[in-house]
PDB file of C-alpha atoms in Angstrom:
ATOM      1  CA  MET A 172       7.031 -21.473 -30.412  1.00 96.00           C
ATOM      2  CA  VAL A 173       6.369 -24.011 -27.547  1.00 98.00           C
ATOM      3  CA  ALA A 174       4.181 -23.461 -24.446  1.00 98.00           C
ATOM      4  CA  GLY A 175       3.988 -25.225 -21.244  1.00 98.00           C
ATOM      5  CA  VAL A 176       0.840 -24.949 -18.964  1.00 98.00           C
ATOM      6  CA  ASP A 177       0.514 -26.064 -15.312  1.00 97.00           C
ATOM      7  CA  GLU A 178      -1.247 -25.209 -12.114  1.00 96.00           C
ATOM      8  CA  ALA A 179      -0.567 -24.761  -8.350  1.00 95.00           C
ATOM      9  CA  GLY A 180      -2.948 -25.100  -5.506  1.00 94.00           C
ATOM     10  CA  ARG A 181      -5.536 -27.469  -6.907  1.00 92.00           C
ATOM     11  CA  GLY A 182      -5.784 -29.489  -3.670  1.00 90.00           C
ATOM     12  CA  CYS A 183      -5.908 -26.488  -1.174  1.00 94.00           C
ATOM     13  CA  VAL A 184      -8.791 -25.596   0.801  1.00 96.00           C
ATOM     14  CA  ILE A 185      -7.487 -21.905   1.191  1.00 97.00           C
ATOM     15  CA  GLY A 186      -6.472 -19.620  -1.559  1.00 97.00           C
ATOM     16  CA  PRO A 187      -6.753 -19.465  -5.338  1.00 97.00           C
ATOM     17  CA  LEU A 188      -6.010 -22.077  -7.986  1.00 97.00           C
ATOM     18  CA  VAL A 189      -3.184 -20.539 -10.057  1.00 98.00           C
ATOM     19  CA  VAL A 190      -2.736 -21.643 -13.670  1.00 98.00           C
ATOM     20  CA  ALA A 191       0.278 -20.418 -15.626  1.00 98.00           C
ATOM     21  CA  GLY A 192       1.647 -20.740 -19.074  1.00 98.00           C
ATOM     22  CA  VAL A 193       5.104 -20.077 -20.486  1.00 98.00           C
ATOM     23  CA  LEU A 194       6.035 -19.428 -24.129  1.00 98.00           C
ATOM     24  CA  VAL A 195       9.521 -20.398 -25.238  1.00 98.00           C
ATOM     25  CA  LYS A 196      11.393 -20.537 -28.505  1.00 97.00           C
ATOM     26  CA  GLU A 197      11.999 -24.139 -29.420  1.00 95.00           C
ATOM     27  CA  GLU A 198      15.747 -23.591 -29.642  1.00 95.00           C
ATOM     28  CA  ASN A 199      15.715 -22.366 -26.032  1.00 95.00           C
ATOM     29  CA  LEU A 200      14.136 -25.516 -24.537  1.00 94.00           C
ATOM     30  CA  PRO A 201      17.487 -27.024 -23.725  1.00 94.00           C
ATOM     31  CA  VAL A 202      18.310 -23.873 -21.736  1.00 94.00           C
ATOM     32  CA  LEU A 203      15.565 -24.728 -19.410  1.00 93.00           C
ATOM     33  CA  ARG A 204      17.197 -28.029 -18.514  1.00 89.00           C
ATOM     34  CA  GLN A 205      20.587 -26.177 -18.068  1.00 91.00           C
ATOM     35  CA  LEU A 206      18.888 -23.740 -15.620  1.00 90.00           C
ATOM     36  CA  GLY A 207      17.751 -26.788 -13.556  1.00 86.00           C
ATOM     37  CA  VAL A 208      14.154 -26.302 -14.167  1.00 88.00           C
ATOM     38  CA  LYS A 209      12.069 -29.128 -12.850  1.00 78.00           C
ATOM     39  CA  ASP A 210       8.724 -29.870 -10.989  1.00 70.00           C
ATOM     40  CA  SER A 211       8.182 -26.899  -8.593  1.00 74.00           C
ATOM     41  CA  LYS A 212       7.263 -29.236  -5.700  1.00 79.00           C
ATOM     42  CA  LEU A 213      10.916 -30.523  -5.811  1.00 78.00           C
ATOM     43  CA  LEU A 214      12.335 -27.113  -5.320  1.00 84.00           C
ATOM     44  CA  SER A 215      12.837 -24.820  -2.282  1.00 87.00           C
ATOM     45  CA  PRO A 216      10.918 -21.532  -2.241  1.00 88.00           C
ATOM     46  CA  LYS A 217      14.172 -19.628  -2.599  1.00 91.00           C
ATOM     47  CA  LYS A 218      15.154 -21.715  -5.670  1.00 91.00           C
ATOM     48  CA  ARG A 219      11.780 -21.279  -7.261  1.00 92.00           C
ATOM     49  CA  GLU A 220      12.001 -17.578  -6.967  1.00 94.00           C
ATOM     50  CA  ALA A 221      15.492 -17.530  -8.459  1.00 93.00           C
ATOM     51  CA  LEU A 222      14.237 -19.684 -11.317  1.00 94.00           C
ATOM     52  CA  PHE A 223      11.129 -17.532 -11.778  1.00 96.00           C
ATOM     53  CA  THR A 224      13.322 -14.618 -12.716  1.00 95.00           C
ATOM     54  CA  GLU A 225      15.476 -16.770 -15.186  1.00 95.00           C
ATOM     55  CA  ILE A 226      12.332 -18.188 -16.753  1.00 96.00           C
ATOM     56  CA  ALA A 227      10.785 -14.810 -17.193  1.00 95.00           C
ATOM     57  CA  ARG A 228      13.955 -13.491 -18.805  1.00 95.00           C
ATOM     58  CA  LEU A 229      14.163 -16.496 -21.174  1.00 96.00           C
ATOM     59  CA  ALA A 230      10.501 -16.898 -22.138  1.00 97.00           C
ATOM     60  CA  GLU A 231       8.970 -14.825 -24.875  1.00 97.00           C
ATOM     61  CA  LYS A 232       6.104 -14.227 -22.487  1.00 96.00           C
ATOM     62  CA  HIS A 233       4.091 -15.841 -19.712  1.00 97.00           C
ATOM     63  CA  HIS A 234       0.495 -15.687 -18.703  1.00 98.00           C
ATOM     64  CA  VAL A 235      -1.184 -16.359 -15.355  1.00 98.00           C
ATOM     65  CA  VAL A 236      -4.744 -16.806 -14.334  1.00 98.00           C
ATOM     66  CA  LYS A 237      -5.812 -16.863 -10.707  1.00 98.00           C
ATOM     67  CA  LEU A 238      -9.117 -18.786  -9.977  1.00 98.00           C
ATOM     68  CA  LEU A 239     -10.851 -17.466  -6.850  1.00 97.00           C
ATOM     69  CA  PRO A 240     -12.327 -19.927  -4.195  1.00 96.00           C
ATOM     70  CA  SER A 241     -15.801 -18.644  -5.284  1.00 95.00           C
ATOM     71  CA  GLU A 242     -15.194 -19.663  -8.848  1.00 94.00           C
ATOM     72  CA  ILE A 243     -13.974 -23.033  -7.854  1.00 94.00           C
ATOM     73  CA  ASP A 244     -16.916 -23.525  -5.554  1.00 93.00           C
ATOM     74  CA  ARG A 245     -19.366 -22.772  -8.429  1.00 91.00           C
ATOM     75  CA  ALA A 246     -17.603 -25.361 -10.565  1.00 89.00           C
ATOM     76  CA  VAL A 247     -17.509 -28.074  -7.931  1.00 88.00           C
ATOM     77  CA  GLU A 248     -21.050 -27.467  -6.782  1.00 85.00           C
ATOM     78  CA  CYS A 249     -22.522 -27.460 -10.402  1.00 77.00           C
ATOM     79  CA  LYS A 250     -24.838 -30.430 -10.889  1.00 61.00           C
ATOM     80  CA  ARG A 251     -23.596 -30.977 -14.481  1.00 63.00           C
ATOM     81  CA  LYS A 252     -20.604 -33.226 -14.461  1.00 59.00           C
ATOM     82  CA  LEU A 253     -19.112 -31.476 -17.569  1.00 58.00           C
ATOM     83  CA  HIS A 254     -18.577 -28.386 -15.433  1.00 58.00           C
ATOM     84  CA  LYS A 255     -16.706 -29.657 -12.452  1.00 87.00           C
ATOM     85  CA  LEU A 256     -13.127 -28.585 -11.518  1.00 90.00           C
ATOM     86  CA  ASN A 257     -11.439 -30.473 -14.354  1.00 92.00           C
ATOM     87  CA  ARG A 258     -13.544 -28.662 -16.843  1.00 92.00           C
ATOM     88  CA  LEU A 259     -12.813 -25.280 -15.259  1.00 93.00           C
ATOM     89  CA  GLU A 260      -9.117 -25.929 -15.356  1.00 96.00           C
ATOM     90  CA  ALA A 261      -9.285 -27.084 -19.024  1.00 96.00           C
ATOM     91  CA  GLN A 262     -11.101 -23.916 -19.889  1.00 95.00           C
ATOM     92  CA  THR A 263      -8.567 -21.767 -18.022  1.00 97.00           C
ATOM     93  CA  MET A 264      -5.649 -23.507 -19.940  1.00 98.00           C
ATOM     94  CA  SER A 265      -7.431 -22.806 -23.167  1.00 98.00           C
ATOM     95  CA  GLN A 266      -7.597 -19.118 -22.213  1.00 98.00           C
ATOM     96  CA  ILE A 267      -3.896 -19.112 -21.416  1.00 98.00           C
ATOM     97  CA  ILE A 268      -2.971 -20.998 -24.690  1.00 98.00           C
ATOM     98  CA  ASN A 269      -5.058 -18.533 -26.673  1.00 98.00           C
ATOM     99  CA  ALA A 270      -3.130 -15.665 -24.930  1.00 98.00           C
ATOM    100  CA  LEU A 271       0.317 -17.233 -25.687  1.00 98.00           C
ATOM    101  CA  ASN A 272      -0.615 -18.426 -29.295  1.00 98.00           C
ATOM    102  CA  PRO A 273       2.105 -21.206 -29.544  1.00 98.00           C
ATOM    103  CA  ASP A 274       2.598 -23.651 -32.291  1.00 97.00           C
ATOM    104  CA  GLU A 275       2.539 -26.420 -29.731  1.00 98.00           C
ATOM    105  CA  ALA A 276       1.449 -26.611 -26.062  1.00 98.00           C
ATOM    106  CA  TYR A 277       2.174 -29.222 -23.421  1.00 98.00           C
ATOM    107  CA  VAL A 278      -0.158 -29.402 -20.495  1.00 98.00           C
ATOM    108  CA  ASP A 279      -0.284 -31.357 -17.228  1.00 96.00           C
ATOM    109  CA  ALA A 280      -3.556 -33.325 -17.520  1.00 96.00           C
ATOM    110  CA  ALA A 281      -5.824 -32.917 -14.586  1.00 93.00           C
ATOM    111  CA  ASP A 282      -8.251 -35.525 -15.799  1.00 91.00           C
ATOM    112  CA  VAL A 283      -7.639 -39.280 -15.246  1.00 92.00           C
ATOM    113  CA  ILE A 284      -8.202 -39.558 -19.034  1.00 94.00           C
ATOM    114  CA  GLU A 285      -5.506 -37.495 -20.744  1.00 96.00           C
ATOM    115  CA  GLU A 286      -7.258 -37.374 -24.198  1.00 96.00           C
ATOM    116  CA  ARG A 287     -10.524 -36.159 -22.643  1.00 95.00           C
ATOM    117  CA  PHE A 288      -8.651 -33.355 -20.942  1.00 96.00           C
ATOM    118  CA  LYS A 289      -7.088 -32.469 -24.226  1.00 97.00           C
ATOM    119  CA  HIS A 290     -10.447 -32.387 -25.967  1.00 96.00           C
ATOM    120  CA  HIS A 291     -11.902 -30.051 -23.293  1.00 95.00           C
ATOM    121  CA  ILE A 292      -8.934 -27.632 -23.891  1.00 97.00           C
ATOM    122  CA  GLN A 293      -9.359 -27.879 -27.627  1.00 97.00           C
ATOM    123  CA  GLU A 294     -13.041 -26.829 -27.303  1.00 95.00           C
ATOM    124  CA  GLY A 295     -11.957 -23.422 -25.987  1.00 95.00           C
ATOM    125  CA  LEU A 296      -9.037 -22.755 -28.429  1.00 97.00           C
ATOM    126  CA  THR A 297      -9.191 -19.861 -30.931  1.00 97.00           C
ATOM    127  CA  VAL A 298      -5.653 -20.411 -32.027  1.00 97.00           C
ATOM    128  CA  LYS A 299      -4.182 -23.366 -33.985  1.00 95.00           C
ATOM    129  CA  ALA A 300      -1.921 -25.137 -31.559  1.00 97.00           C
ATOM    130  CA  LYS A 301      -1.043 -28.811 -31.241  1.00 97.00           C
ATOM    131  CA  ILE A 302      -1.994 -29.992 -27.705  1.00 98.00           C
ATOM    132  CA  THR A 303      -0.037 -32.703 -25.798  1.00 98.00           C
ATOM    133  CA  SER A 304      -1.876 -33.653 -22.518  1.00 98.00           C
ATOM    134  CA  ARG A 305       0.056 -35.842 -20.182  1.00 97.00           C
ATOM    135  CA  HIS A 306      -0.029 -36.871 -16.575  1.00 97.00           C
ATOM    136  CA  LYS A 307       3.032 -35.639 -14.650  1.00 94.00           C
ATOM    137  CA  ALA A 308       3.866 -33.442 -17.561  1.00 95.00           C
ATOM    138  CA  ASP A 309       5.771 -31.144 -15.081  1.00 93.00           C
ATOM    139  CA  LYS A 310       8.175 -34.016 -14.603  1.00 92.00           C
ATOM    140  CA  ILE A 311       8.523 -34.923 -18.314  1.00 93.00           C
ATOM    141  CA  TYR A 312       8.668 -31.600 -20.146  1.00 95.00           C
ATOM    142  CA  PRO A 313      10.939 -28.767 -18.843  1.00 95.00           C
ATOM    143  CA  VAL A 314       8.646 -26.065 -20.417  1.00 97.00           C
ATOM    144  CA  VAL A 315       5.752 -27.495 -18.212  1.00 97.00           C
ATOM    145  CA  SER A 316       8.173 -27.540 -15.206  1.00 95.00           C
ATOM    146  CA  ALA A 317       8.786 -23.833 -15.999  1.00 96.00           C
ATOM    147  CA  ALA A 318       5.086 -23.078 -15.914  1.00 97.00           C
ATOM    148  CA  SER A 319       4.742 -25.023 -12.668  1.00 96.00           C
ATOM    149  CA  ILE A 320       7.374 -22.832 -11.084  1.00 96.00           C
ATOM    150  CA  ILE A 321       5.650 -19.670 -12.280  1.00 97.00           C
ATOM    151  CA  ALA A 322       2.301 -20.873 -10.927  1.00 97.00           C
ATOM    152  CA  LYS A 323       3.787 -21.920  -7.565  1.00 96.00           C
ATOM    153  CA  VAL A 324       5.628 -18.667  -7.060  1.00 97.00           C
ATOM    154  CA  GLU A 325       2.451 -16.685  -7.936  1.00 97.00           C
ATOM    155  CA  ARG A 326       0.340 -18.743  -5.498  1.00 97.00           C
ATOM    156  CA  ASP A 327       2.890 -18.449  -2.706  1.00 96.00           C
ATOM    157  CA  LYS A 328       2.598 -14.703  -3.073  1.00 96.00           C
ATOM    158  CA  GLU A 329      -1.168 -14.836  -2.737  1.00 97.00           C
ATOM    159  CA  ILE A 330      -0.957 -17.135   0.284  1.00 96.00           C
ATOM    160  CA  GLU A 331       1.493 -14.735   1.994  1.00 96.00           C
ATOM    161  CA  ALA A 332      -0.896 -11.766   1.258  1.00 97.00           C
ATOM    162  CA  LEU A 333      -3.792 -13.780   2.822  1.00 97.00           C
ATOM    163  CA  LYS A 334      -1.709 -14.497   5.906  1.00 97.00           C
ATOM    164  CA  GLY A 335      -1.260 -10.776   6.364  1.00 97.00           C
ATOM    165  CA  VAL A 336      -5.047 -10.570   6.580  1.00 96.00           C
ATOM    166  CA  TYR A 337      -6.052 -13.712   8.442  1.00 96.00           C
ATOM    167  CA  GLY A 338      -2.797 -14.735  10.313  1.00 96.00           C
ATOM    168  CA  ASP A 339      -0.811 -17.967   9.824  1.00 96.00           C
ATOM    169  CA  PHE A 340      -3.123 -20.700   8.585  1.00 96.00           C
ATOM    170  CA  GLY A 341      -0.397 -22.887   7.473  1.00 95.00           C
ATOM    171  CA  SER A 342       0.049 -24.092   3.851  1.00 92.00           C
ATOM    172  CA  GLY A 343      -3.648 -24.144   3.067  1.00 93.00           C
ATOM    173  CA  TYR A 344      -3.534 -27.880   2.229  1.00 91.00           C
ATOM    174  CA  LEU A 345      -5.962 -30.329   3.844  1.00 88.00           C
ATOM    175  CA  THR A 346      -3.159 -32.439   5.232  1.00 90.00           C
ATOM    176  CA  ASP A 347      -1.853 -29.417   7.217  1.00 93.00           C
ATOM    177  CA  GLN A 348      -3.091 -29.518  10.791  1.00 94.00           C
ATOM    178  CA  LYS A 349      -2.484 -25.844  11.161  1.00 96.00           C
ATOM    179  CA  THR A 350      -4.880 -25.221   8.271  1.00 96.00           C
ATOM    180  CA  MET A 351      -7.678 -27.383   9.694  1.00 94.00           C
ATOM    181  CA  ARG A 352      -7.212 -25.816  13.025  1.00 95.00           C
ATOM    182  CA  PHE A 353      -7.663 -22.386  11.514  1.00 96.00           C
ATOM    183  CA  LEU A 354     -10.905 -23.492   9.950  1.00 95.00           C
ATOM    184  CA  ARG A 355     -12.248 -24.691  13.221  1.00 94.00           C
ATOM    185  CA  GLN A 356     -11.120 -21.628  15.147  1.00 94.00           C
ATOM    186  CA  TRP A 357     -12.550 -19.260  12.596  1.00 95.00           C
ATOM    187  CA  LEU A 358     -15.993 -20.781  12.937  1.00 94.00           C
ATOM    188  CA  GLN A 359     -15.942 -20.483  16.642  1.00 91.00           C
ATOM    189  CA  THR A 360     -16.345 -16.698  16.226  1.00 91.00           C
ATOM    190  CA  HIS A 361     -17.755 -16.311  12.755  1.00 92.00           C
ATOM    191  CA  ALA A 362     -21.034 -17.637  11.149  1.00 89.00           C
ATOM    192  CA  GLU A 363     -19.324 -18.238   7.769  1.00 93.00           C
ATOM    193  CA  TYR A 364     -15.872 -18.907   6.370  1.00 95.00           C
ATOM    194  CA  PRO A 365     -13.865 -16.017   4.849  1.00 96.00           C
ATOM    195  CA  SER A 366     -13.793 -15.624   1.139  1.00 96.00           C
ATOM    196  CA  CYS A 367     -10.365 -17.170   0.844  1.00 97.00           C
ATOM    197  CA  VAL A 368     -11.803 -20.622   1.822  1.00 97.00           C
ATOM    198  CA  ARG A 369     -13.063 -23.197  -0.704  1.00 96.00           C
ATOM    199  CA  GLN A 370     -16.468 -23.954   0.941  1.00 93.00           C
ATOM    200  CA  SER A 371     -17.239 -26.814  -1.525  1.00 91.00           C
ATOM    201  CA  TRP A 372     -14.361 -28.831  -0.224  1.00 89.00           C
ATOM    202  CA  LYS A 373     -15.679 -31.792   1.786  1.00 89.00           C
ATOM    203  CA  PRO A 374     -13.315 -31.266   4.920  1.00 88.00           C
ATOM    204  CA  ALA A 375     -14.411 -27.640   5.010  1.00 92.00           C
ATOM    205  CA  LYS A 376     -18.073 -28.755   4.914  1.00 92.00           C
ATOM    206  CA  GLN A 377     -17.439 -31.380   7.532  1.00 91.00           C
ATOM    207  CA  VAL A 378     -15.845 -28.725   9.996  1.00 90.00           C
ATOM    208  CA  LYS A 379     -18.885 -26.499   9.482  1.00 88.00           C
ATOM    209  CA  ASN A 380     -21.303 -29.499  10.060  1.00 87.00           C
ATOM    210  CA  GLU A 381     -19.394 -30.338  13.235  1.00 80.00           C
ATOM    211  CA  LYS A 382     -20.003 -26.780  14.533  1.00 66.00           C
ATOM    212  CA  GLY A 383     -23.690 -27.019  13.686  1.00 61.00           C
ATOM    213  CA  ALA A 384     -24.035 -30.276  15.540  1.00 50.00           C
ATOM    214  CA  VAL A 385     -22.388 -28.856  18.578  1.00 49.00           C
ATOM    215  CA  GLN A 386     -24.672 -25.770  18.537  1.00 51.00           C
ATOM    216  CA  LYS A 387     -27.742 -28.052  18.380  1.00 46.00           C
ATOM    217  CA  LYS A 388     -26.553 -30.028  21.438  1.00 48.00           C
ATOM    218  CA  LEU A 389     -26.104 -26.745  23.324  1.00 43.00           C
ATOM    219  CA  ALA A 390     -29.488 -25.477  22.256  1.00 46.00           C
TER     220      ALA A 390
END
């Protein structure tokens, strides 16, 4: 059995970081290519949803973990370097690999050093699985592409649910002006960000500091 593990939403300031794993029989790996499975960022939302169904049907099982902004903030703000976001993601991937129990797992390395990321994953394993940690694994291994699609579709669902509560804040990414405008407008009428915002992200802190500076001038 072969597993692929990837994430969606790592760079977002709004919403969860979703990590997904897919377990596939080795003989079914070519079928993923035939389905047109590739990096989720290269696919339209409609195509991702269609492939999600096909992947779920083909896979022996899949496992998804959603890391809340509060969990991410704790990891980012922790003073010990070993417990930053990369370590949190590695621990989550360990959890997923343990749940899938593959013979081999391919993961998209979040760390600049692939082997270090692999080591952090291995620290949390309770199963005997060979780990291959590669940058851009979602573009190299179809089984990781499949996990990328599962993660992206699950995150998109979370984002749509949040928009039902807070209104249209855009994609949730820092490069999205609608997202940054939402953060500024929210703080005009609220003392704190809502729980869906990653408050440890520097741009989110900067927006909050700007508000504080304006209030001091008005005082």
